[in-house]
PDB file of C-alpha atoms in Angstrom:
ATOM      1  CA  UNK O 374      -0.036   0.041   0.274  1.00 49.00           C
ATOM      2  CA  UNK O 375       1.657   3.527  -1.039  1.00 49.00           C
ATOM      3  CA  UNK O 376       1.724   6.012   1.026  1.00 49.00           C
ATOM      4  CA  UNK O 377      -1.700   7.883   1.028  1.00 54.00           C
ATOM      5  CA  UNK O 378      -3.089   5.764  -1.418  1.00 63.00           C
ATOM      6  CA  UNK O 379      -6.774   4.340  -0.778  1.00 66.00           C
ATOM      7  CA  UNK O 380      -6.301   0.573  -1.424  1.00 69.00           C
ATOM      8  CA  UNK O 381      -8.133  -1.322  -3.894  1.00 67.00           C
ATOM      9  CA  UNK O 382      -9.805  -3.742  -1.407  1.00 72.00           C
ATOM     10  CA  UNK O 383     -10.970  -0.975   1.114  1.00 74.00           C
ATOM     11  CA  UNK O 384     -14.266  -0.746   2.537  1.00 76.00           C
ATOM     12  CA  UNK O 385     -16.592   1.765   1.205  1.00 74.00           C
ATOM     13  CA  UNK O 386     -16.375   5.713   2.484  1.00 72.00           C
ATOM     14  CA  UNK O 387     -12.929   4.587   3.489  1.00 78.00           C
ATOM     15  CA  UNK O 388     -11.537   7.769   5.351  1.00 76.00           C
ATOM     16  CA  UNK O 389      -8.027   7.172   3.928  1.00 71.00           C
ATOM     17  CA  UNK O 390      -4.625   5.159   5.363  1.00 72.00           C
ATOM     18  CA  UNK O 391      -3.279   9.014   6.411  1.00 68.00           C
ATOM     19  CA  UNK O 392      -6.552  10.053   8.144  1.00 73.00           C
ATOM     20  CA  UNK O 393      -6.437  10.495  12.242  1.00 69.00           C
ATOM     21  CA  UNK O 394      -9.419   8.182  11.803  1.00 74.00           C
ATOM     22  CA  UNK O 395      -7.776   5.448   9.471  1.00 78.00           C
ATOM     23  CA  UNK O 396      -8.576   1.973  11.116  1.00 75.00           C
ATOM     24  CA  UNK O 397     -10.674   3.322  13.854  1.00 81.00           C
ATOM     25  CA  UNK O 398     -14.012   4.780  12.244  1.00 80.00           C
ATOM     26  CA  UNK O 399     -16.938   2.881  11.874  1.00 81.00           C
ATOM     27  CA  UNK O 400     -16.635   2.214   8.042  1.00 80.00           C
ATOM     28  CA  UNK O 401     -13.475   0.584   8.757  1.00 84.00           C
ATOM     29  CA  UNK O 402     -14.869  -2.513  10.414  1.00 86.00           C
ATOM     30  CA  UNK O 403     -14.019  -5.720   8.701  1.00 85.00           C
ATOM     31  CA  UNK O 404     -11.810  -3.919   6.202  1.00 88.00           C
ATOM     32  CA  UNK O 405      -8.601  -5.979   5.665  1.00 84.00           C
ATOM     33  CA  UNK O 406      -6.541  -3.379   6.093  1.00 80.00           C
ATOM     34  CA  UNK O 407      -7.843  -2.111   9.457  1.00 80.00           C
ATOM     35  CA  UNK O 408      -5.063  -3.193  11.349  1.00 79.00           C
ATOM     36  CA  UNK O 409      -2.623  -1.749   9.171  1.00 78.00           C
ATOM     37  CA  UNK O 410      -4.132   1.369   8.700  1.00 77.00           C
ATOM     38  CA  UNK O 411      -4.371   2.069  12.609  1.00 77.00           C
ATOM     39  CA  UNK O 412      -0.870   1.283  13.364  1.00 73.00           C
ATOM     40  CA  UNK O 413       0.684   3.232  10.005  1.00 71.00           C
ATOM     41  CA  UNK O 414       2.531   6.191  10.431  1.00 65.00           C
ATOM     42  CA  UNK O 415       0.303   9.723   9.628  1.00 64.00           C
ATOM     43  CA  UNK O 416       1.110  12.778   7.664  1.00 63.00           C
ATOM     44  CA  UNK O 417       3.099  13.400   4.602  1.00 69.00           C
ATOM     45  CA  UNK O 418       5.345  10.877   2.878  1.00 77.00           C
ATOM     46  CA  UNK O 419       8.723  11.943   4.262  1.00 83.00           C
ATOM     47  CA  UNK O 420      10.524  10.241   1.092  1.00 89.00           C
ATOM     48  CA  UNK O 421       8.344  13.611  -0.699  1.00 90.00           C
ATOM     49  CA  UNK O 422      10.323  15.937   1.444  1.00 91.00           C
ATOM     50  CA  UNK O 423      13.712  14.262   0.731  1.00 93.00           C
ATOM     51  CA  UNK O 424      12.758  14.032  -3.096  1.00 95.00           C
ATOM     52  CA  UNK O 425      12.097  17.887  -2.832  1.00 94.00           C
ATOM     53  CA  UNK O 426      15.629  18.624  -1.473  1.00 94.00           C
ATOM     54  CA  UNK O 427      16.917  16.513  -3.798  1.00 95.00           C
ATOM     55  CA  UNK O 428      15.495  18.196  -6.997  1.00 96.00           C
ATOM     56  CA  UNK O 429      15.967  21.592  -5.466  1.00 95.00           C
ATOM     57  CA  UNK O 430      18.971  21.983  -7.416  1.00 95.00           C
ATOM     58  CA  UNK O 431      17.714  20.799 -10.688  1.00 96.00           C
ATOM     59  CA  UNK O 432      16.276  23.704 -12.746  1.00 94.00           C
ATOM     60  CA  UNK O 433      14.248  21.999 -15.353  1.00 96.00           C
ATOM     61  CA  UNK O 434      12.693  18.441 -15.581  1.00 97.00           C
ATOM     62  CA  UNK O 435      11.610  17.085 -19.155  1.00 97.00           C
ATOM     63  CA  UNK O 436       9.875  13.919 -19.484  1.00 98.00           C
ATOM     64  CA  UNK O 437      10.401  12.049 -22.710  1.00 98.00           C
ATOM     65  CA  UNK O 438       7.175   9.467 -23.307  1.00 97.00           C
ATOM     66  CA  UNK O 439       5.836   7.503 -26.259  1.00 96.00           C
ATOM     67  CA  UNK O 440       2.529   5.822 -26.922  1.00 92.00           C
ATOM     68  CA  UNK O 441       4.166   2.931 -28.100  1.00 91.00           C
ATOM     69  CA  UNK O 442       7.661   0.794 -28.024  1.00 93.00           C
ATOM     70  CA  UNK O 443       9.783   0.677 -30.709  1.00 92.00           C
ATOM     71  CA  UNK O 444       9.325   4.580 -31.611  1.00 94.00           C
ATOM     72  CA  UNK O 445      12.614   5.762 -30.788  1.00 94.00           C
ATOM     73  CA  UNK O 446      12.125   7.188 -27.290  1.00 97.00           C
ATOM     74  CA  UNK O 447      15.159   6.421 -25.864  1.00 97.00           C
ATOM     75  CA  UNK O 448      17.264   7.178 -29.100  1.00 97.00           C
ATOM     76  CA  UNK O 449      15.679  10.851 -28.729  1.00 97.00           C
ATOM     77  CA  UNK O 450      16.421  11.089 -24.870  1.00 98.00           C
ATOM     78  CA  UNK O 451      20.039  10.096 -25.512  1.00 98.00           C
ATOM     79  CA  UNK O 452      20.729  12.575 -28.265  1.00 97.00           C
ATOM     80  CA  UNK O 453      18.737  15.243 -26.396  1.00 97.00           C
ATOM     81  CA  UNK O 454      20.885  14.882 -23.365  1.00 97.00           C
ATOM     82  CA  UNK O 455      24.159  14.874 -25.695  1.00 97.00           C
ATOM     83  CA  UNK O 456      23.177  17.867 -27.645  1.00 95.00           C
ATOM     84  CA  UNK O 457      22.241  19.580 -24.013  1.00 95.00           C
ATOM     85  CA  UNK O 458      25.543  18.649 -22.653  1.00 95.00           C
ATOM     86  CA  UNK O 459      27.397  19.857 -25.609  1.00 92.00           C
ATOM     87  CA  UNK O 460      25.933  23.510 -25.351  1.00 91.00           C
ATOM     88  CA  UNK O 461      27.721  23.451 -21.645  1.00 92.00           C
ATOM     89  CA  UNK O 462      24.405  22.729 -19.450  1.00 94.00           C
ATOM     90  CA  UNK O 463      24.620  20.490 -16.705  1.00 96.00           C
ATOM     91  CA  UNK O 464      22.745  17.593 -17.725  1.00 97.00           C
ATOM     92  CA  UNK O 465      21.658  14.270 -15.979  1.00 98.00           C
ATOM     93  CA  UNK O 466      19.662  11.224 -17.860  1.00 98.00           C
ATOM     94  CA  UNK O 467      17.224   9.333 -15.766  1.00 98.00           C
ATOM     95  CA  UNK O 468      16.183   6.025 -17.119  1.00 97.00           C
ATOM     96  CA  UNK O 469      12.831   4.708 -15.335  1.00 96.00           C
ATOM     97  CA  UNK O 470      12.231   2.220 -17.901  1.00 94.00           C
ATOM     98  CA  UNK O 471      12.546  -0.688 -15.455  1.00 93.00           C
ATOM     99  CA  UNK O 472      11.642  -3.404 -18.016  1.00 92.00           C
ATOM    100  CA  UNK O 473      13.975  -2.112 -20.917  1.00 91.00           C
ATOM    101  CA  UNK O 474      16.635  -0.068 -19.825  1.00 95.00           C
ATOM    102  CA  UNK O 475      18.285   0.890 -23.159  1.00 95.00           C
ATOM    103  CA  UNK O 476      20.253   4.027 -21.860  1.00 97.00           C
ATOM    104  CA  UNK O 477      23.155   2.561 -20.724  1.00 97.00           C
ATOM    105  CA  UNK O 478      24.256   0.864 -24.471  1.00 96.00           C
ATOM    106  CA  UNK O 479      22.666   4.006 -25.921  1.00 97.00           C
ATOM    107  CA  UNK O 480      25.508   6.190 -23.596  1.00 97.00           C
ATOM    108  CA  UNK O 481      28.049   4.022 -24.222  1.00 96.00           C
ATOM    109  CA  UNK O 482      27.740   3.075 -20.604  1.00 96.00           C
ATOM    110  CA  UNK O 483      27.309  -0.831 -20.336  1.00 94.00           C
ATOM    111  CA  UNK O 484      29.155  -2.775 -17.901  1.00 91.00           C
ATOM    112  CA  UNK O 485      29.306   0.148 -15.203  1.00 94.00           C
ATOM    113  CA  UNK O 486      28.412   0.038 -11.567  1.00 92.00           C
ATOM    114  CA  UNK O 487      26.677   2.331  -9.480  1.00 92.00           C
ATOM    115  CA  UNK O 488      28.970   3.524  -6.763  1.00 91.00           C
ATOM    116  CA  UNK O 489      27.914   5.175  -3.315  1.00 91.00           C
ATOM    117  CA  UNK O 490      29.021   8.371  -1.672  1.00 89.00           C
ATOM    118  CA  UNK O 491      28.001   9.894   1.658  1.00 92.00           C
ATOM    119  CA  UNK O 492      26.016  11.918  -0.491  1.00 92.00           C
ATOM    120  CA  UNK O 493      23.816   9.114  -1.912  1.00 94.00           C
ATOM    121  CA  UNK O 494      24.117   7.314  -5.311  1.00 96.00           C
ATOM    122  CA  UNK O 495      26.640   8.559  -7.785  1.00 96.00           C
ATOM    123  CA  UNK O 496      25.082   8.815 -11.237  1.00 97.00           C
ATOM    124  CA  UNK O 497      27.543   7.226 -14.288  1.00 97.00           C
ATOM    125  CA  UNK O 498      29.298   9.843 -16.186  1.00 97.00           C
ATOM    126  CA  UNK O 499      29.715  10.050 -20.166  1.00 97.00           C
ATOM    127  CA  UNK O 500      31.055  13.491 -19.720  1.00 95.00           C
ATOM    128  CA  UNK O 501      31.722  15.636 -16.609  1.00 95.00           C
ATOM    129  CA  UNK O 502      28.365  17.841 -17.549  1.00 97.00           C
ATOM    130  CA  UNK O 503      26.480  14.351 -18.247  1.00 98.00           C
ATOM    131  CA  UNK O 504      25.467  11.696 -15.544  1.00 98.00           C
ATOM    132  CA  UNK O 505      22.857   9.097 -16.247  1.00 98.00           C
ATOM    133  CA  UNK O 506      21.326   6.826 -13.745  1.00 98.00           C
ATOM    134  CA  UNK O 507      19.321   3.527 -14.815  1.00 97.00           C
ATOM    135  CA  UNK O 508      18.304   0.183 -13.309  1.00 94.00           C
ATOM    136  CA  UNK O 509      20.269  -1.335 -16.220  1.00 94.00           C
ATOM    137  CA  UNK O 510      23.412  -0.358 -13.989  1.00 95.00           C
ATOM    138  CA  UNK O 511      22.310  -2.588 -11.095  1.00 92.00           C
ATOM    139  CA  UNK O 512      21.683  -6.061 -13.275  1.00 89.00           C
ATOM    140  CA  UNK O 513      24.399  -8.541 -12.420  1.00 86.00           C
ATOM    141  CA  UNK O 514      23.122  -9.791 -15.829  1.00 86.00           C
ATOM    142  CA  UNK O 515      22.028  -7.836 -19.073  1.00 83.00           C
ATOM    143  CA  UNK O 516      20.198 -10.406 -20.080  1.00 88.00           C
ATOM    144  CA  UNK O 517      18.036 -11.005 -16.827  1.00 86.00           C
ATOM    145  CA  UNK O 518      14.232 -10.004 -16.938  1.00 89.00           C
ATOM    146  CA  UNK O 519      13.504  -7.737 -14.664  1.00 89.00           C
ATOM    147  CA  UNK O 520      10.093  -8.987 -13.154  1.00 89.00           C
ATOM    148  CA  UNK O 521       8.756  -6.522 -11.102  1.00 88.00           C
ATOM    149  CA  UNK O 522       4.799  -5.699  -9.991  1.00 86.00           C
ATOM    150  CA  UNK O 523       4.156  -1.897  -9.613  1.00 83.00           C
ATOM    151  CA  UNK O 524       5.129  -1.389  -5.986  1.00 85.00           C
ATOM    152  CA  UNK O 525       8.664  -2.218  -6.277  1.00 90.00           C
ATOM    153  CA  UNK O 526       9.110  -0.553  -9.824  1.00 91.00           C
ATOM    154  CA  UNK O 527       7.481   2.906  -7.754  1.00 90.00           C
ATOM    155  CA  UNK O 528       9.616   2.110  -4.969  1.00 92.00           C
ATOM    156  CA  UNK O 529      13.055   2.234  -7.184  1.00 94.00           C
ATOM    157  CA  UNK O 530      11.722   5.581  -8.956  1.00 95.00           C
ATOM    158  CA  UNK O 531      11.416   7.040  -5.546  1.00 94.00           C
ATOM    159  CA  UNK O 532      14.874   5.469  -4.556  1.00 94.00           C
ATOM    160  CA  UNK O 533      16.508   7.393  -7.966  1.00 96.00           C
ATOM    161  CA  UNK O 534      14.746  10.747  -7.277  1.00 96.00           C
ATOM    162  CA  UNK O 535      15.556  10.741  -3.602  1.00 95.00           C
ATOM    163  CA  UNK O 536      18.969   9.372  -3.380  1.00 96.00           C
ATOM    164  CA  UNK O 537      20.834   9.934  -6.326  1.00 97.00           C
ATOM    165  CA  UNK O 538      23.382  12.967  -5.886  1.00 96.00           C
ATOM    166  CA  UNK O 539      22.955  15.008  -9.294  1.00 96.00           C
ATOM    167  CA  UNK O 540      24.349  18.145  -7.494  1.00 95.00           C
ATOM    168  CA  UNK O 541      23.641  21.235  -9.874  1.00 95.00           C
ATOM    169  CA  UNK O 542      21.633  20.357 -13.160  1.00 96.00           C
ATOM    170  CA  UNK O 543      20.046  22.949 -15.683  1.00 95.00           C
ATOM    171  CA  UNK O 544      18.415  19.815 -16.904  1.00 97.00           C
ATOM    172  CA  UNK O 545      17.157  16.521 -15.967  1.00 98.00           C
ATOM    173  CA  UNK O 546      15.884  14.564 -18.895  1.00 98.00           C
ATOM    174  CA  UNK O 547      13.779  11.226 -17.920  1.00 98.00           C
ATOM    175  CA  UNK O 548      13.176   8.313 -20.268  1.00 98.00           C
ATOM    176  CA  UNK O 549       9.984   6.551 -19.287  1.00 96.00           C
ATOM    177  CA  UNK O 550       8.828   3.375 -20.625  1.00 95.00           C
ATOM    178  CA  UNK O 551       6.061   3.363 -23.204  1.00 95.00           C
ATOM    179  CA  UNK O 552       2.300   3.822 -22.491  1.00 92.00           C
ATOM    180  CA  UNK O 553       0.421   5.345 -19.158  1.00 91.00           C
ATOM    181  CA  UNK O 554       1.238   3.135 -16.564  1.00 87.00           C
ATOM    182  CA  UNK O 555       2.635   3.031 -12.732  1.00 88.00           C
ATOM    183  CA  UNK O 556       5.844   4.414 -13.607  1.00 92.00           C
ATOM    184  CA  UNK O 557       4.229   7.793 -15.255  1.00 94.00           C
ATOM    185  CA  UNK O 558       1.830   7.877 -12.329  1.00 92.00           C
ATOM    186  CA  UNK O 559       4.525   7.985 -10.214  1.00 92.00           C
ATOM    187  CA  UNK O 560       7.227  10.116 -11.574  1.00 95.00           C
ATOM    188  CA  UNK O 561       4.474  12.643 -12.064  1.00 95.00           C
ATOM    189  CA  UNK O 562       3.669  12.364  -8.227  1.00 91.00           C
ATOM    190  CA  UNK O 563       6.941  11.984  -6.928  1.00 94.00           C
ATOM    191  CA  UNK O 564       7.957  15.486  -8.770  1.00 94.00           C
ATOM    192  CA  UNK O 565       4.323  17.460  -8.276  1.00 86.00           C
ATOM    193  CA  UNK O 566       5.846  19.398  -5.368  1.00 86.00           C
ATOM    194  CA  UNK O 567       8.864  20.463  -7.412  1.00 91.00           C
ATOM    195  CA  UNK O 568       7.275  20.940 -10.780  1.00 92.00           C
ATOM    196  CA  UNK O 569       7.844  19.493 -14.363  1.00 96.00           C
ATOM    197  CA  UNK O 570       8.651  21.700 -16.983  1.00 96.00           C
ATOM    198  CA  UNK O 571       6.628  19.281 -19.488  1.00 96.00           C
ATOM    199  CA  UNK O 572       7.142  16.120 -21.825  1.00 97.00           C
ATOM    200  CA  UNK O 573       8.176  15.581 -24.957  1.00 97.00           C
ATOM    201  CA  UNK O 574       5.833  12.936 -26.875  1.00 98.00           C
ATOM    202  CA  UNK O 575       7.848  10.370 -29.341  1.00 97.00           C
ATOM    203  CA  UNK O 576       5.733   8.978 -32.095  1.00 96.00           C
ATOM    204  CA  UNK O 577       6.269   7.412 -36.046  1.00 94.00           C
ATOM    205  CA  UNK O 578       3.863   8.516 -38.489  1.00 94.00           C
ATOM    206  CA  UNK O 579       1.408   5.824 -38.847  1.00 92.00           C
ATOM    207  CA  UNK O 580      -1.979   5.889 -37.073  1.00 92.00           C
ATOM    208  CA  UNK O 581      -1.308   2.460 -35.198  1.00 92.00           C
ATOM    209  CA  UNK O 582       1.403   4.772 -33.108  1.00 93.00           C
ATOM    210  CA  UNK O 583      -0.649   7.907 -33.148  1.00 95.00           C
ATOM    211  CA  UNK O 584      -3.633   6.139 -31.702  1.00 95.00           C
ATOM    212  CA  UNK O 585      -1.378   5.649 -28.634  1.00 95.00           C
ATOM    213  CA  UNK O 586       0.441   8.912 -28.457  1.00 95.00           C
ATOM    214  CA  UNK O 587      -3.579  10.395 -28.456  1.00 96.00           C
ATOM    215  CA  UNK O 588      -3.776   8.536 -24.795  1.00 96.00           C
ATOM    216  CA  UNK O 589      -0.289   9.993 -23.796  1.00 96.00           C
ATOM    217  CA  UNK O 590      -1.545  13.526 -24.550  1.00 97.00           C
ATOM    218  CA  UNK O 591      -4.829  12.935 -23.021  1.00 96.00           C
ATOM    219  CA  UNK O 592      -2.619  11.583 -20.012  1.00 95.00           C
ATOM    220  CA  UNK O 593      -0.411  14.680 -19.709  1.00 96.00           C
ATOM    221  CA  UNK O 594      -3.504  16.725 -19.511  1.00 95.00           C
ATOM    222  CA  UNK O 595      -5.266  14.785 -16.760  1.00 94.00           C
ATOM    223  CA  UNK O 596      -2.061  15.046 -14.691  1.00 94.00           C
ATOM    224  CA  UNK O 597      -1.205  18.573 -15.578  1.00 95.00           C
ATOM    225  CA  UNK O 598       2.003  18.149 -17.483  1.00 96.00           C
ATOM    226  CA  UNK O 599       2.391  20.540 -20.530  1.00 96.00           C
ATOM    227  CA  UNK O 600       3.036  18.659 -23.364  1.00 97.00           C
ATOM    228  CA  UNK O 601       6.279  20.549 -24.897  1.00 96.00           C
ATOM    229  CA  UNK O 602       5.800  19.159 -28.285  1.00 96.00           C
ATOM    230  CA  UNK O 603       5.391  16.002 -30.255  1.00 97.00           C
ATOM    231  CA  UNK O 604       8.482  14.197 -32.497  1.00 97.00           C
ATOM    232  CA  UNK O 605       7.456  12.318 -35.428  1.00 96.00           C
ATOM    233  CA  UNK O 606      10.560   9.762 -35.769  1.00 94.00           C
ATOM    234  CA  UNK O 607      11.065   7.719 -38.514  1.00 92.00           C
ATOM    235  CA  UNK O 608       9.418   9.727 -41.015  1.00 90.00           C
ATOM    236  CA  UNK O 609      10.254   8.549 -44.145  1.00 81.00           C
ATOM    237  CA  UNK O 610      13.875   7.135 -45.291  1.00 79.00           C
ATOM    238  CA  UNK O 611      16.443   9.821 -46.659  1.00 69.00           C
ATOM    239  CA  UNK O 612      19.407   8.534 -48.862  1.00 66.00           C
ATOM    240  CA  UNK O 613      21.354  11.467 -49.794  1.00 63.00           C
ATOM    241  CA  UNK O 614      23.992   9.292 -51.961  1.00 62.00           C
ATOM    242  CA  UNK O 615      21.176   8.318 -53.764  1.00 55.00           C
ATOM    243  CA  UNK O 616      19.352  11.535 -53.888  1.00 55.00           C
ATOM    244  CA  UNK O 617      16.107   9.312 -52.642  1.00 58.00           C
ATOM    245  CA  UNK O 618      13.282   9.829 -50.051  1.00 66.00           C
ATOM    246  CA  UNK O 619      10.877   6.870 -49.117  1.00 72.00           C
ATOM    247  CA  UNK O 620       8.005   6.872 -47.298  1.00 76.00           C
ATOM    248  CA  UNK O 621       8.421   4.058 -44.747  1.00 72.00           C
ATOM    249  CA  UNK O 622       5.622   3.982 -42.665  1.00 75.00           C
ATOM    250  CA  UNK O 623       1.684   5.415 -43.725  1.00 73.00           C
ATOM    251  CA  UNK O 624       1.259   9.061 -43.403  1.00 77.00           C
ATOM    252  CA  UNK O 625      -1.452   9.250 -45.754  1.00 76.00           C
ATOM    253  CA  UNK O 626      -3.916  10.339 -42.614  1.00 75.00           C
ATOM    254  CA  UNK O 627      -1.341  13.450 -41.994  1.00 82.00           C
ATOM    255  CA  UNK O 628       0.955  11.968 -39.125  1.00 91.00           C
ATOM    256  CA  UNK O 629       1.813  13.608 -36.073  1.00 94.00           C
ATOM    257  CA  UNK O 630       1.358  17.169 -37.465  1.00 95.00           C
ATOM    258  CA  UNK O 631      -2.067  16.622 -38.175  1.00 95.00           C
ATOM    259  CA  UNK O 632      -2.925  14.877 -34.609  1.00 95.00           C
ATOM    260  CA  UNK O 633      -1.093  17.987 -33.223  1.00 96.00           C
ATOM    261  CA  UNK O 634      -3.399  20.605 -34.365  1.00 96.00           C
ATOM    262  CA  UNK O 635      -6.356  18.409 -33.756  1.00 95.00           C
ATOM    263  CA  UNK O 636      -5.242  18.006 -30.049  1.00 96.00           C
ATOM    264  CA  UNK O 637      -3.893  21.637 -29.749  1.00 96.00           C
ATOM    265  CA  UNK O 638      -0.497  20.634 -29.021  1.00 97.00           C
ATOM    266  CA  UNK O 639       2.878  21.620 -30.388  1.00 95.00           C
ATOM    267  CA  UNK O 640       4.512  19.882 -33.074  1.00 96.00           C
ATOM    268  CA  UNK O 641       8.224  19.686 -32.706  1.00 95.00           C
ATOM    269  CA  UNK O 642       8.898  18.175 -36.592  1.00 94.00           C
ATOM    270  CA  UNK O 643      10.203  15.246 -38.136  1.00 94.00           C
ATOM    271  CA  UNK O 644      13.327  13.315 -37.827  1.00 94.00           C
ATOM    272  CA  UNK O 645      13.832  10.933 -40.823  1.00 91.00           C
ATOM    273  CA  UNK O 646      14.880   7.443 -40.460  1.00 90.00           C
ATOM    274  CA  UNK O 647      18.701   7.601 -40.668  1.00 91.00           C
ATOM    275  CA  UNK O 648      21.154   4.551 -40.729  1.00 89.00           C
ATOM    276  CA  UNK O 649      23.775   6.424 -39.249  1.00 92.00           C
ATOM    277  CA  UNK O 650      21.714   7.734 -36.116  1.00 94.00           C
ATOM    278  CA  UNK O 651      20.875   4.264 -35.754  1.00 93.00           C
ATOM    279  CA  UNK O 652      24.618   3.263 -35.861  1.00 94.00           C
ATOM    280  CA  UNK O 653      25.204   6.116 -33.410  1.00 95.00           C
ATOM    281  CA  UNK O 654      22.724   4.668 -30.805  1.00 96.00           C
ATOM    282  CA  UNK O 655      24.207   1.281 -31.320  1.00 96.00           C
ATOM    283  CA  UNK O 656      27.758   2.327 -30.523  1.00 96.00           C
ATOM    284  CA  UNK O 657      26.567   4.880 -27.530  1.00 96.00           C
ATOM    285  CA  UNK O 658      27.690   8.160 -28.897  1.00 96.00           C
ATOM    286  CA  UNK O 659      26.460  11.551 -30.006  1.00 96.00           C
ATOM    287  CA  UNK O 660      24.886  11.676 -33.527  1.00 95.00           C
ATOM    288  CA  UNK O 661      26.097  15.066 -33.417  1.00 94.00           C
ATOM    289  CA  UNK O 662      29.880  14.493 -33.344  1.00 90.00           C
ATOM    290  CA  UNK O 663      31.243  14.478 -37.091  1.00 85.00           C
ATOM    291  CA  UNK O 664      29.267  14.402 -40.190  1.00 84.00           C
ATOM    292  CA  UNK O 665      28.188  11.198 -40.198  1.00 86.00           C
ATOM    293  CA  UNK O 666      24.304  11.570 -39.121  1.00 91.00           C
ATOM    294  CA  UNK O 667      24.216  14.459 -41.629  1.00 89.00           C
ATOM    295  CA  UNK O 668      20.399  13.610 -42.721  1.00 89.00           C
ATOM    296  CA  UNK O 669      19.105  13.605 -38.558  1.00 92.00           C
ATOM    297  CA  UNK O 670      21.690  15.638 -36.969  1.00 94.00           C
ATOM    298  CA  UNK O 671      20.437  18.884 -38.224  1.00 93.00           C
ATOM    299  CA  UNK O 672      16.738  18.317 -37.968  1.00 94.00           C
ATOM    300  CA  UNK O 673      17.562  17.211 -34.233  1.00 95.00           C
ATOM    301  CA  UNK O 674      19.573  20.512 -33.665  1.00 93.00           C
ATOM    302  CA  UNK O 675      16.785  22.584 -35.039  1.00 93.00           C
ATOM    303  CA  UNK O 676      14.122  20.876 -32.804  1.00 94.00           C
ATOM    304  CA  UNK O 677      16.246  21.712 -29.374  1.00 92.00           C
ATOM    305  CA  UNK O 678      17.248  25.415 -30.372  1.00 90.00           C
ATOM    306  CA  UNK O 679      13.526  25.552 -31.145  1.00 90.00           C
ATOM    307  CA  UNK O 680      12.265  24.206 -28.024  1.00 91.00           C
ATOM    308  CA  UNK O 681      15.025  26.400 -25.861  1.00 90.00           C
ATOM    309  CA  UNK O 682      13.902  29.649 -27.231  1.00 86.00           C
ATOM    310  CA  UNK O 683      10.042  28.920 -27.274  1.00 81.00           C
ATOM    311  CA  UNK O 684       9.950  28.203 -23.780  1.00 81.00           C
ATOM    312  CA  UNK O 685      12.171  30.856 -23.050  1.00 77.00           C
ATOM    313  CA  UNK O 686      14.241  29.318 -20.215  1.00 73.00           C
ATOM    314  CA  UNK O 687      16.465  31.928 -18.396  1.00 55.00           C
ATOM    315  CA  UNK O 688      18.684  34.274 -20.745  1.00 47.00           C
ATOM    316  CA  UNK O 689      21.880  32.323 -19.344  1.00 57.00           C
ATOM    317  CA  UNK O 690      20.869  29.051 -20.830  1.00 53.00           C
ATOM    318  CA  UNK O 691      19.477  30.924 -24.047  1.00 48.00           C
ATOM    319  CA  UNK O 692      23.218  32.468 -24.282  1.00 55.00           C
ATOM    320  CA  UNK O 693      24.716  28.932 -23.769  1.00 54.00           C
ATOM    321  CA  UNK O 694      22.302  27.759 -26.755  1.00 49.00           C
ATOM    322  CA  UNK O 695      23.478  30.683 -28.868  1.00 53.00           C
ATOM    323  CA  UNK O 696      27.274  30.471 -28.410  1.00 59.00           C
ATOM    324  CA  UNK O 697      27.602  26.603 -27.738  1.00 53.00           C
ATOM    325  CA  UNK O 698      28.276  24.093 -30.444  1.00 46.00           C
ATOM    326  CA  UNK O 699      26.025  21.041 -30.954  1.00 48.00           C
TER     327      UNK O 699
END
């Protein structure tokens, strides 16, 4: 039973586990949770206070979401983090995709272990200004399945937020699993007091993906998280050497741009399917280094610069964006 939540098997008219009358009122008689509620500590969840203290040094928090798996959400999270770090921002990348943690691979950090100090868990650093935390660092075998129910997943997310010592951060990028499940509810609930700047939603152009993205947009609206924009990934296969462009997914219904217009959320743009970007993700490196990702890198760079300017994040940060190199 999570702090403050009414158990699913509670009696009708349950006063709530945080109430002073929990386990004692007439409506509690015969409830299977009566003894637990009567003896449980009352008041605010102390972990939320610890999370607020940790997050006090983080200026901006961005969730990266998707309705479906396999649309390139984690690739976008990784490249967004690389880009922000190359602009001299202090960046943290938190992977809360508990069952499918791909961030360690995409950042070139496979095989790394988490270390603990008197300040808490230490992130694994790609660069001095880009730290990463993931359950992937905690698995003894990378092929081992994480078979956890919701409460255990939520407990780890809470631990990441309250125990990881990020230090001063300009941006905390949170790579969430696909869908709108326990992890999403938890991250919003745990960060509610400190504020979330918003969410970027990643999709592919076809309707089978957009159907679920609509649910993701609806989720954000219901929980009060601003949709910063939608990214249409794998938007056609561009082959500059052949001067050719091939539509991979059916976008005859208008794709993400049409959906954004209908739902009243910003459209950040289209990222073409670029084999070189896929290769960069596989090798755990930034697509902005060198000229190999000449199809996708300029598009991603434009999206990030657009986001920084549209949100009008403080003038020092905008100056970073104008003077930095992606």
